[in-house]
Coordinates of C-alpha atoms in Angstrom, one line a residue:
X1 CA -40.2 2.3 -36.0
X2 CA -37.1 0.1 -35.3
X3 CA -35.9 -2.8 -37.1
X4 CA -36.3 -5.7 -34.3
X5 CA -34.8 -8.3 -36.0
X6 CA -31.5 -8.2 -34.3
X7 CA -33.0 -7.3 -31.2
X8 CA -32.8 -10.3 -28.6
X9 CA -35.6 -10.9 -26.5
X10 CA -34.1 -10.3 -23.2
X11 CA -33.9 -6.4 -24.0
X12 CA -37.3 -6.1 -24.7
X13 CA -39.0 -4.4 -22.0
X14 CA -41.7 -6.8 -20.3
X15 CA -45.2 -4.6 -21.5
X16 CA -43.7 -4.1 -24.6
X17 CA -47.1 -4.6 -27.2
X18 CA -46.0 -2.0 -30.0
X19 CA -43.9 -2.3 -33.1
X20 CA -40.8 -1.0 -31.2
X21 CA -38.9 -4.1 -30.2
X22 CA -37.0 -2.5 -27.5
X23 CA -40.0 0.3 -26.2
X24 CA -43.3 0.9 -27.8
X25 CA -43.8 4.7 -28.8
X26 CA -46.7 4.7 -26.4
X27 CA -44.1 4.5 -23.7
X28 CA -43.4 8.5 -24.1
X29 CA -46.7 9.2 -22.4
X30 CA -45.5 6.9 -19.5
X31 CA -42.3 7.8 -19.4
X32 CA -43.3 12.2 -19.0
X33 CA -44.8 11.0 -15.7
X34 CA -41.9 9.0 -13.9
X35 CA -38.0 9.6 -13.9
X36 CA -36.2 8.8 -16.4
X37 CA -38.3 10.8 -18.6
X38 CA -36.7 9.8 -22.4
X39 CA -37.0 6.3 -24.0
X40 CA -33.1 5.7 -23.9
X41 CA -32.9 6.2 -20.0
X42 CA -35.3 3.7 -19.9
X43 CA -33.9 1.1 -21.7
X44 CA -30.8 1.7 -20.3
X45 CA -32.6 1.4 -16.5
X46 CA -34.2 -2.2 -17.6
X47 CA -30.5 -3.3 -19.0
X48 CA -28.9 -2.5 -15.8
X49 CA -31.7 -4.1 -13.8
X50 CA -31.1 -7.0 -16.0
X51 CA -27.4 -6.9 -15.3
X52 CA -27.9 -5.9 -11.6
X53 CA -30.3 -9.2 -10.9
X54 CA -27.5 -11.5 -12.5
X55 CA -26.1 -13.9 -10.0
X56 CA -22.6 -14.0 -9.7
X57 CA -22.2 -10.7 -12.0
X58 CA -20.9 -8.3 -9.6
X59 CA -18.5 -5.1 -9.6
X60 CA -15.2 -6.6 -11.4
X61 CA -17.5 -8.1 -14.2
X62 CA -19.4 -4.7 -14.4
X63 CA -16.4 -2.8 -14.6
X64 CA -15.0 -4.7 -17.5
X65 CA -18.1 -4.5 -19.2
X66 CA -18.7 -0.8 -18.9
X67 CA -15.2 -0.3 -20.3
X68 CA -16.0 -2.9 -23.3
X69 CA -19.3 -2.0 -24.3
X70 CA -19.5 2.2 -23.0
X71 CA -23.5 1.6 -21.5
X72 CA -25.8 -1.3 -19.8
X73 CA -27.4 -1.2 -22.4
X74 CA -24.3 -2.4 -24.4
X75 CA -23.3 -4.8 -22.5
X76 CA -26.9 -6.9 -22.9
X77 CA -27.1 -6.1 -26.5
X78 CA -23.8 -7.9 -26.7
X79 CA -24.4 -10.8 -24.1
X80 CA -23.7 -13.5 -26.5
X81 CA -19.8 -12.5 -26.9
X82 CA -19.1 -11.8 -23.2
X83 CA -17.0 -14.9 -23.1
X84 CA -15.0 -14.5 -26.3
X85 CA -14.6 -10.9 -25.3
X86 CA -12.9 -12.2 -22.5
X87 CA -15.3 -9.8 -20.3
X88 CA -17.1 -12.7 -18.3
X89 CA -17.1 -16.5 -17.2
X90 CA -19.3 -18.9 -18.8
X91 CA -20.7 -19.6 -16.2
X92 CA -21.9 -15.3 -16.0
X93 CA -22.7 -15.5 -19.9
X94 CA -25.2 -18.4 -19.2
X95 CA -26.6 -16.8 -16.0
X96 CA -27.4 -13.8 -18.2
X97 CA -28.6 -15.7 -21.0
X98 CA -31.1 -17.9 -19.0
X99 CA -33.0 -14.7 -17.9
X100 CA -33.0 -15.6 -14.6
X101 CA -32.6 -12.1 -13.5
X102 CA -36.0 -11.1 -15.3
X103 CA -38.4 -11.4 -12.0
X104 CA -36.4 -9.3 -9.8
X105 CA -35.7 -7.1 -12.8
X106 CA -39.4 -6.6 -13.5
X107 CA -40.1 -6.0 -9.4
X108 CA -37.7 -3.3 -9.2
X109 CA -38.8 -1.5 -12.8
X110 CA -42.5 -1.8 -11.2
X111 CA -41.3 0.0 -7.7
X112 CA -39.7 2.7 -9.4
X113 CA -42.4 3.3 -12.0
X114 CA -45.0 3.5 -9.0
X115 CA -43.0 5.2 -6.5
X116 CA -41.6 7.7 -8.9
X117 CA -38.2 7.2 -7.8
X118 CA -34.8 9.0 -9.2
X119 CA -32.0 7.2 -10.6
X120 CA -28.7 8.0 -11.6
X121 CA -28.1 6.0 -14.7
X122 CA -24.3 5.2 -15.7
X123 CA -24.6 7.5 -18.7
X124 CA -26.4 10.8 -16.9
X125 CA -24.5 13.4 -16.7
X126 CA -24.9 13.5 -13.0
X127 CA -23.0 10.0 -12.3
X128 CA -19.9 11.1 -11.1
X129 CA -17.1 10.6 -12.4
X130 CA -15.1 9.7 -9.1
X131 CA -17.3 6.3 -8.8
X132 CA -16.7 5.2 -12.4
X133 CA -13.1 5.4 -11.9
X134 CA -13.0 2.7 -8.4
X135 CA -12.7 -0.9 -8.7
X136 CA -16.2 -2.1 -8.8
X137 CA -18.5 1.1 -8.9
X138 CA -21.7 0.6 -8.6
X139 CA -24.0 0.2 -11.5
X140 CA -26.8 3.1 -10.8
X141 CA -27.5 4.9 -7.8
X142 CA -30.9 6.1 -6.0
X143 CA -31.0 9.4 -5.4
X144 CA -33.2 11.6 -3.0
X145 CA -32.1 15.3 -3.0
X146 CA -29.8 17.7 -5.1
X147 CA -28.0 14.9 -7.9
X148 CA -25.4 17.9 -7.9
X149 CA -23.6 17.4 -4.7
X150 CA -22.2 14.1 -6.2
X151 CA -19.7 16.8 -8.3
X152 CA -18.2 17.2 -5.1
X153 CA -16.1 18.5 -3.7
X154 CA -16.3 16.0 -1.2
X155 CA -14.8 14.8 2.0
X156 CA -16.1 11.6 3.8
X157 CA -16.0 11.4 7.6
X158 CA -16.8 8.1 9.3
X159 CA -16.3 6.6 12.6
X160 CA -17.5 4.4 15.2
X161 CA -21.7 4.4 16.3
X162 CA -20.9 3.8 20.0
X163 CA -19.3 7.5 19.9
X164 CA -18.2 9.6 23.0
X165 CA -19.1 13.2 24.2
X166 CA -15.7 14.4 23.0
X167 CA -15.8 11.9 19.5
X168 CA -19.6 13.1 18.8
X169 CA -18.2 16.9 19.3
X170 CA -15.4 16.5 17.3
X171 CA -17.7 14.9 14.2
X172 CA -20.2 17.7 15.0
X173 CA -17.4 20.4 14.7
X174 CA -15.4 18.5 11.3
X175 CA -18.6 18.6 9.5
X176 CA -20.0 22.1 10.3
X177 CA -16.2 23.7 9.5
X178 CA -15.5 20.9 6.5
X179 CA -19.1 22.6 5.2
X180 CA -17.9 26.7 6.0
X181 CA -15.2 26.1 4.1
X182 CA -17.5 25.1 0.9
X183 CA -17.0 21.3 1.1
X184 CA -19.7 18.6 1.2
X185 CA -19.7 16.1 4.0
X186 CA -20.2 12.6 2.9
X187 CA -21.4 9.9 5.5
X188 CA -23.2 6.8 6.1
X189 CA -26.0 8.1 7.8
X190 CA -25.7 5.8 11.1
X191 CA -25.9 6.2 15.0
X192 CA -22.9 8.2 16.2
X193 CA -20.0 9.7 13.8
X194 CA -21.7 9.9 11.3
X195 CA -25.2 12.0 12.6
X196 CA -23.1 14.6 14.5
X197 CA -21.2 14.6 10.8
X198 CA -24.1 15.0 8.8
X199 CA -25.7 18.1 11.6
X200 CA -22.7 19.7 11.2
X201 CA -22.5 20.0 7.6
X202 CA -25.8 20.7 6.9
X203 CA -25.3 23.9 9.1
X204 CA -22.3 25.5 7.1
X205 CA -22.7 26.5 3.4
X206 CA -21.6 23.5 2.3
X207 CA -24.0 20.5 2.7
X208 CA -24.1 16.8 2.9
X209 CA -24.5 13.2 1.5
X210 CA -26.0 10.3 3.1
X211 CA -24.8 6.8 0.9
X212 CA -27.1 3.9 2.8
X213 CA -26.7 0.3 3.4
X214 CA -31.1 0.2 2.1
X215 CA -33.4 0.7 -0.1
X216 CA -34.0 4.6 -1.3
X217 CA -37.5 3.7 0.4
X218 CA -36.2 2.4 4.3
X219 CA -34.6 4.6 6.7
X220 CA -32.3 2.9 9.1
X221 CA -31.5 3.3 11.7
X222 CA -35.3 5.1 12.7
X223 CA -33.7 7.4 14.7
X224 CA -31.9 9.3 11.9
X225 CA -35.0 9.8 10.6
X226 CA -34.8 13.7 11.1
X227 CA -31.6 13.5 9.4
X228 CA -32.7 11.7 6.2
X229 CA -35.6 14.4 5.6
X230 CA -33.2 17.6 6.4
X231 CA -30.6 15.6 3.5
X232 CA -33.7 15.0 1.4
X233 CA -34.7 18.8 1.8
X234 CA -31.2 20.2 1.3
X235 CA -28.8 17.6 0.8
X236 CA -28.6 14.4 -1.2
X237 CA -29.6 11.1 0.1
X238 CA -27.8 8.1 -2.5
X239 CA -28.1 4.3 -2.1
X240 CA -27.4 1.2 -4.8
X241 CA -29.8 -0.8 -3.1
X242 CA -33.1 -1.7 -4.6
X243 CA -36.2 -0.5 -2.8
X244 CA -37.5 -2.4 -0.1
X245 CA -34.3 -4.1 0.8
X246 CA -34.1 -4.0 4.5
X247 CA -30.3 -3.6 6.5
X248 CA -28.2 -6.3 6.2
X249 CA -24.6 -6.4 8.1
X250 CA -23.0 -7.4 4.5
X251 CA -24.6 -3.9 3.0
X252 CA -22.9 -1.5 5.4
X253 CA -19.0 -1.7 4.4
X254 CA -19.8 -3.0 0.6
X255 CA -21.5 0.9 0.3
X256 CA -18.2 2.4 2.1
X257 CA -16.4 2.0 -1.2
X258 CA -18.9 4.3 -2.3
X259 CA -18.6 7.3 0.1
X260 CA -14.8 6.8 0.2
X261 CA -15.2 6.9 -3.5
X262 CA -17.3 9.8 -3.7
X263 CA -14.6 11.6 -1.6
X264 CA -11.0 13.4 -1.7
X265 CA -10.3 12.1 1.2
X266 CA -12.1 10.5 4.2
X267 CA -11.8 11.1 8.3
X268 CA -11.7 8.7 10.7
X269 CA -13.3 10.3 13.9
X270 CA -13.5 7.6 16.1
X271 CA -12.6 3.8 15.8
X272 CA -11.8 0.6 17.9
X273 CA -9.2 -1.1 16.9
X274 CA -11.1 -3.6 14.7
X275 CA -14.2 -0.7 13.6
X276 CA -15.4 -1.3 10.6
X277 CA -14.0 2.5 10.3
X278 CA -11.0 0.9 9.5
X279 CA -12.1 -0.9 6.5
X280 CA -13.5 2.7 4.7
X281 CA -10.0 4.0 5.5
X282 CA -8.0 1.1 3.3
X283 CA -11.1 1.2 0.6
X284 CA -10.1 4.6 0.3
X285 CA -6.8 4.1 0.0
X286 CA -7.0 1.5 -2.4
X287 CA -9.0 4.3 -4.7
X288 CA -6.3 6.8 -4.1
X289 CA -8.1 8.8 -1.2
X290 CA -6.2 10.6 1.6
X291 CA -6.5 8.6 4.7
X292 CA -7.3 11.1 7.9
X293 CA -7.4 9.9 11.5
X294 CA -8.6 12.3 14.2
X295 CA -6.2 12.6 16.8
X296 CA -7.6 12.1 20.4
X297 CA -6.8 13.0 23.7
X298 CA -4.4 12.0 25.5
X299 CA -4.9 8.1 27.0
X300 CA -8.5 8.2 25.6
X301 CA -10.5 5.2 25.0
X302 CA -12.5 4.0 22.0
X303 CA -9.7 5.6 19.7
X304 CA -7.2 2.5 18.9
X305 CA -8.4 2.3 15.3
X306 CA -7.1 6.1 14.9
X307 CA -3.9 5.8 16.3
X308 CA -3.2 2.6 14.3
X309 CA -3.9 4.6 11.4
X310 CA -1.6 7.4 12.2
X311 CA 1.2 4.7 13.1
X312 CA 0.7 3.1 9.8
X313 CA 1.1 6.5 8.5
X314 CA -2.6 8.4 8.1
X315 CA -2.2 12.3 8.7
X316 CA -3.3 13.6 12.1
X317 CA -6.1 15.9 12.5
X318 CA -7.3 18.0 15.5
X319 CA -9.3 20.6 13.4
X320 CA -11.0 20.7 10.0
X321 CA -7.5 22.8 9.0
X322 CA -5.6 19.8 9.0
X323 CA -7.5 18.3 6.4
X324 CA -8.2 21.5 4.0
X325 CA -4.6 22.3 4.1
X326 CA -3.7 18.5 2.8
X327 CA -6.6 19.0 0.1
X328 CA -5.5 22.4 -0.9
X329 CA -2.9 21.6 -4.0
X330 CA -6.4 19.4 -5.2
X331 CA -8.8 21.8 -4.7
X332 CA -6.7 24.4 -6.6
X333 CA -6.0 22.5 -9.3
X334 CA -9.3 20.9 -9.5
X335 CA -9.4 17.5 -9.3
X336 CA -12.1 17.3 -7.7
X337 CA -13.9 16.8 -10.9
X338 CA -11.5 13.8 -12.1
X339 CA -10.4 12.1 -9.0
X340 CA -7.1 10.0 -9.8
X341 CA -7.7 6.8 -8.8
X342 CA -5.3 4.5 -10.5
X343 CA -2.6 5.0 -8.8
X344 CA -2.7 7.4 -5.8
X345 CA -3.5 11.0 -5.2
X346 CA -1.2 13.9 -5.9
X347 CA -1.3 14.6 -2.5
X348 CA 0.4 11.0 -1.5
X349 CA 3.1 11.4 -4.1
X350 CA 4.0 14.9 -2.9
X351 CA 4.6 14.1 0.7
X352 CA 6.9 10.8 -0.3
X353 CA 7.6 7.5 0.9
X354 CA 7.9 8.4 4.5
X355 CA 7.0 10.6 7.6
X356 CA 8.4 11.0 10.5
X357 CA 6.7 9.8 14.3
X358 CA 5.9 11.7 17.6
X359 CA 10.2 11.7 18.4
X360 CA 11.4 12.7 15.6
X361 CA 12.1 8.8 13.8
X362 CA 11.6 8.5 10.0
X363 CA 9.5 5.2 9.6
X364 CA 8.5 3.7 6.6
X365 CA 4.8 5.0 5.4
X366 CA 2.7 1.6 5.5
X367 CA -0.1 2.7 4.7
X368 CA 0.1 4.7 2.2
X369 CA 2.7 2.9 0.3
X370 CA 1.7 3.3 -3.2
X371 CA -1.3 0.7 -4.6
X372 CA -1.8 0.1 -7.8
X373 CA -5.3 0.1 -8.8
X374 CA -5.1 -0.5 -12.3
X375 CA -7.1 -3.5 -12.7
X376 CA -7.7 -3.9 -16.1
X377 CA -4.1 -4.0 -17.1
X378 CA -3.8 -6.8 -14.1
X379 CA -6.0 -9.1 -16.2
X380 CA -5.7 -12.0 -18.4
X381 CA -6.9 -12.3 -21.4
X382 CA -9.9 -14.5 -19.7
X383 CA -10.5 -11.3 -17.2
X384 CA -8.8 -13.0 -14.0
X385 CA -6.5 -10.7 -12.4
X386 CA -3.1 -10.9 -12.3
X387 CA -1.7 -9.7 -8.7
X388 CA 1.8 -9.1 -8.1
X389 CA 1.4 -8.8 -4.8
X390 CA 0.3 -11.5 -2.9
X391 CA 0.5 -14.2 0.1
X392 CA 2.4 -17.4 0.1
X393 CA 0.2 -21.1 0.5
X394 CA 2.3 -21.4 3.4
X395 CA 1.1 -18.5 5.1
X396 CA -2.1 -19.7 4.7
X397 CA -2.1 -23.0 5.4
X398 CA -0.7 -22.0 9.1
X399 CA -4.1 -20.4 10.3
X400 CA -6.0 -21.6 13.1
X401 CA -9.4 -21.3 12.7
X402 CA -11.4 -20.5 16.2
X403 CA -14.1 -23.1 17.5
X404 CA -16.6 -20.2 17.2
X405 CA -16.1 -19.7 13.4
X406 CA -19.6 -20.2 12.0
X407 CA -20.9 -22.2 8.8
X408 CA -21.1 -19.6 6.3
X409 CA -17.4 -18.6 7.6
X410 CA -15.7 -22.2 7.1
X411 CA -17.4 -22.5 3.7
X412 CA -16.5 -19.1 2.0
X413 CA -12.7 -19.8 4.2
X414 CA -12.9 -23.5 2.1
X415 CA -13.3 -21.4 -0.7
X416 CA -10.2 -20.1 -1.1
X417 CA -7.9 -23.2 0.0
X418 CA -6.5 -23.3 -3.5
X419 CA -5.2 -20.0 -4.8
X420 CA -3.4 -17.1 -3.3
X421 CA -5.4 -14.1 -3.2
X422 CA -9.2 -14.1 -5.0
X423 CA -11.5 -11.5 -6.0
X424 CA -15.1 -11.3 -4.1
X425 CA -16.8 -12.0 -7.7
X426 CA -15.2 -15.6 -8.1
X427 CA -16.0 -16.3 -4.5
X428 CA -19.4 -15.4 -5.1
X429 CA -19.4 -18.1 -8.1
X430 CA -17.3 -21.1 -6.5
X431 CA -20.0 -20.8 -3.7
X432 CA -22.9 -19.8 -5.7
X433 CA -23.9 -16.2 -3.3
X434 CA -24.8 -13.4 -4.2
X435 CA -21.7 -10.9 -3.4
X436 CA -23.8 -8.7 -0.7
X437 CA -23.6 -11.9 1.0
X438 CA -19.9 -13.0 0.3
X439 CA -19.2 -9.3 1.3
X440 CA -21.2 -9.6 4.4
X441 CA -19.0 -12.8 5.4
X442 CA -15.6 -11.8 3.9
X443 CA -16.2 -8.5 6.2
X444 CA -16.6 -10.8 9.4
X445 CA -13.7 -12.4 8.9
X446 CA -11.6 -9.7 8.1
X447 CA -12.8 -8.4 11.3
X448 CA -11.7 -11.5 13.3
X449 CA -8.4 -11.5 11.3
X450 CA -8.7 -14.4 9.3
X451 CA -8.8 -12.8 6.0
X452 CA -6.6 -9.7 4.4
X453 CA -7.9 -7.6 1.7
X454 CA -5.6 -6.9 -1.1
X455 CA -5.7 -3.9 -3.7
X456 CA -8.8 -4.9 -6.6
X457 CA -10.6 -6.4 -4.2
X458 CA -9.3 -9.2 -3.7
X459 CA -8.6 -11.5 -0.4
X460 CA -6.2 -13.8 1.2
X461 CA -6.6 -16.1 4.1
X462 CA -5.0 -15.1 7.4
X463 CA -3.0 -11.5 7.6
X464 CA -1.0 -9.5 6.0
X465 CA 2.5 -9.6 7.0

């Protein structure tokens, strides 16, 4: 048996009766019938539902305390020196400490004991190692499927829902040759660019990932419901959402950063020129991903967010070619398996600082000048980041909000009157949200260009000029 006495209470799991102050012995018999199946995964599942159910602990605060501490469980074991570890705000530490978390903690570990559910712990083998390396990855994932696929290699292909004939063709026709060529099609499992995505991958040798804005346990939308079961069957079906939770608008582009992350590069088939499409393309650039934008027709409508990308300096693509040629030097070399995301792909690098337009003109390469996503050494000593790169008060104190700006809007905009850029964490503890919710908000505005997202996930006020 083990010695409890420097065991704190909070990461003891709630049933436990025996002389095992973290898990009784007589939780083997329990644990043979349910994933995970040892007694480590499962105290390492109740730490990171402890950590996941903390308010105002979101992915910045995670990802110091993964690199500090190695596990979840880790990180509760050492709780009590989060602050002078410089690894969390006071204000985290006594969140944490209060327990507060433990009755959302204990619903979850009940739905997945009774459901039988999968989950990819940080420390299985089958996390990949692409997510642990992006600014806020998530802390576990659900899984339904083949855990493999997440070894990649991957590319992600998103786009708008209110698709056209020649959009939903071109999807249909990226994800089927993507998949021939041995490749696994990552997608968000929504109306439009991202069914015909998925169909078409699962028909090649390849396959496909579906990353959803729900619970493992809701499929949305019920249309894609013969889409979820062919992934469950033969792909891989992934979420970070607990089960039960329902769609939320705030869910959909905070689980982008995990199919850009997941990815080598991602495809934009179809986008407006405000899509949420938009936002997965500079998440994956900010993790080093090659941005792709499909090149339509000529004078076609419903594709402005493409050609913005290619003017800000996205590569082209009118075939599936176009983007294995790009991937080839990574594919070769296989970085697939480490993905590079501090500071750009090798990819970027190789193809320099700028390309040329349709006549001929060298123009600088906007988007994919090079970001650098190294946020730990951009930190203080208290863990606040340190951006070199950001807008001036002046800037900010010239926007106009619009009459039709809503509640939530003005607050989380009040929010960041006094400092430059701020990372979606702090906002989530000045205003006392959860960060789905600041996420959900911060992605409205960015959409109504009021706010700018910066590299480490952090945000101005007004745009980027």
């Amino acid at each position: 048996m083990n010695d409890s006495s420097d065991i704190p209470a909070y990461a003891v799991y709630p049933d436990n009766t025996g002389d095992d102050a973290v898990f009784p012995w007589a939780l083997a018999e329990e644990a043979a019938a349910w994933p995970p199946r040892s007694r480590e995964q499962l105290r390492e599942l109740w730490a990171s539902f402890a950590l996941r159910h903390t308010n105002g602990l979101g992915p910045r605060t995670w990802r110091r305390l993964a690199d500090r501490y190695k596990d979840p469980m880790g990180a509760v074991l050492a709780a009590r020196r989060w602050v002078a570890d410089g690894v969390a705000s006071e204000k985290v530490a006594r969140e944490f400490l209060s327990e507060s978390w433990r009755t959302p903690a204990r619903e979850e570990w009940d739905a997945v004991r009774d459901r039988g559910l999968a989950v990819v712990l940080w420390s299985d083998p089958d996390y990949p190692q692409s997510l642990k390396e992006i600014p806020g990855p998530p802390f576990y994932l659900y899984r339904i499927g083949n855990p493999r696929l997440l070894a990649g290699p991957c590319v992600g292909v998103v786009g708008s829902r209110q698709v056209s004939d020649w959009g939903r063709d071109m999807a249909h026709t990226l994800g089927r040759d993507l998949s021939c060529a041995g490749l696994t099609v990552v997608s968000g499992m929504a109306r439009g660019v991202d069914r015909y995505a998925h169909i078409g991958a699962m028909e090649g040798i390849g396959a496909s990932v579906a990353v959803l804005g729900t619970g493992p346990d809701r499929i949305y939308p019920a249309s894609n419901r013969d889409i979820f079961h062919t992934l469950a069957r033969g792909g891989l079906v992934v979420t970070e959402y607990s089960p039960g939770v329902e769609p939320v608008a705030g869910h959909f582009p905070v689980r982008n950063r995990i199919i850009s992350g997941l990815s080598l590069g991602v495809v934009v088939v179809e986008a407006r020129e405000r899509s949420g499409a938009l936002i997965t393309a500079r998440q994956a650039l900010e993790q080093g991903r090659e941005v792709f934008a499909v090149s339509p027709p000529e004078y076609a409508a419903g594709f402005e967010g493409c050609m913005q990308l290619i003017e800000e300096g996205a590569i082209p693509v009118r075939s599936a070619s176009d983007v294995l040629v790009e991937l080839e030097p990574l594919l070769q070399n296989g970085l697939h398996k480490l993905p590079k995301t501090r500071a750009g792909s090798r990819a970027n690098k190789d193809r320099g600082a700028t390309r040329q337009d349709k006549g001929g003109r060298t123009k600088p390469n906007d988007l994919r000048k090079p970001v650098d996503n190294n946020h730990h050494s951009g930190m203080d000593s208290a863990g606040r980041d340190a951006s070199n790169e950001s807008p001036s008060h002046s800037k900010q104190s010239d926007l106009t909000i619009p009459a039709s700006v809503g509640d939530e809007e003005r607050s989380l905009l009040a929010a960041m009157d006094d400092v430059a850029t701020v990372h979606v964490d702090e906002l989530a503890e000045r205003l006392d949200w959860d960060v789905s919710r600041v996420s959900r908000v911060l992605l409205m505005l960015e959409i109504e260009g009021l706010v700018h997202q910066w590299p480490g996930m952090r945000y101005s006020k007004g745009t980027r000029s």
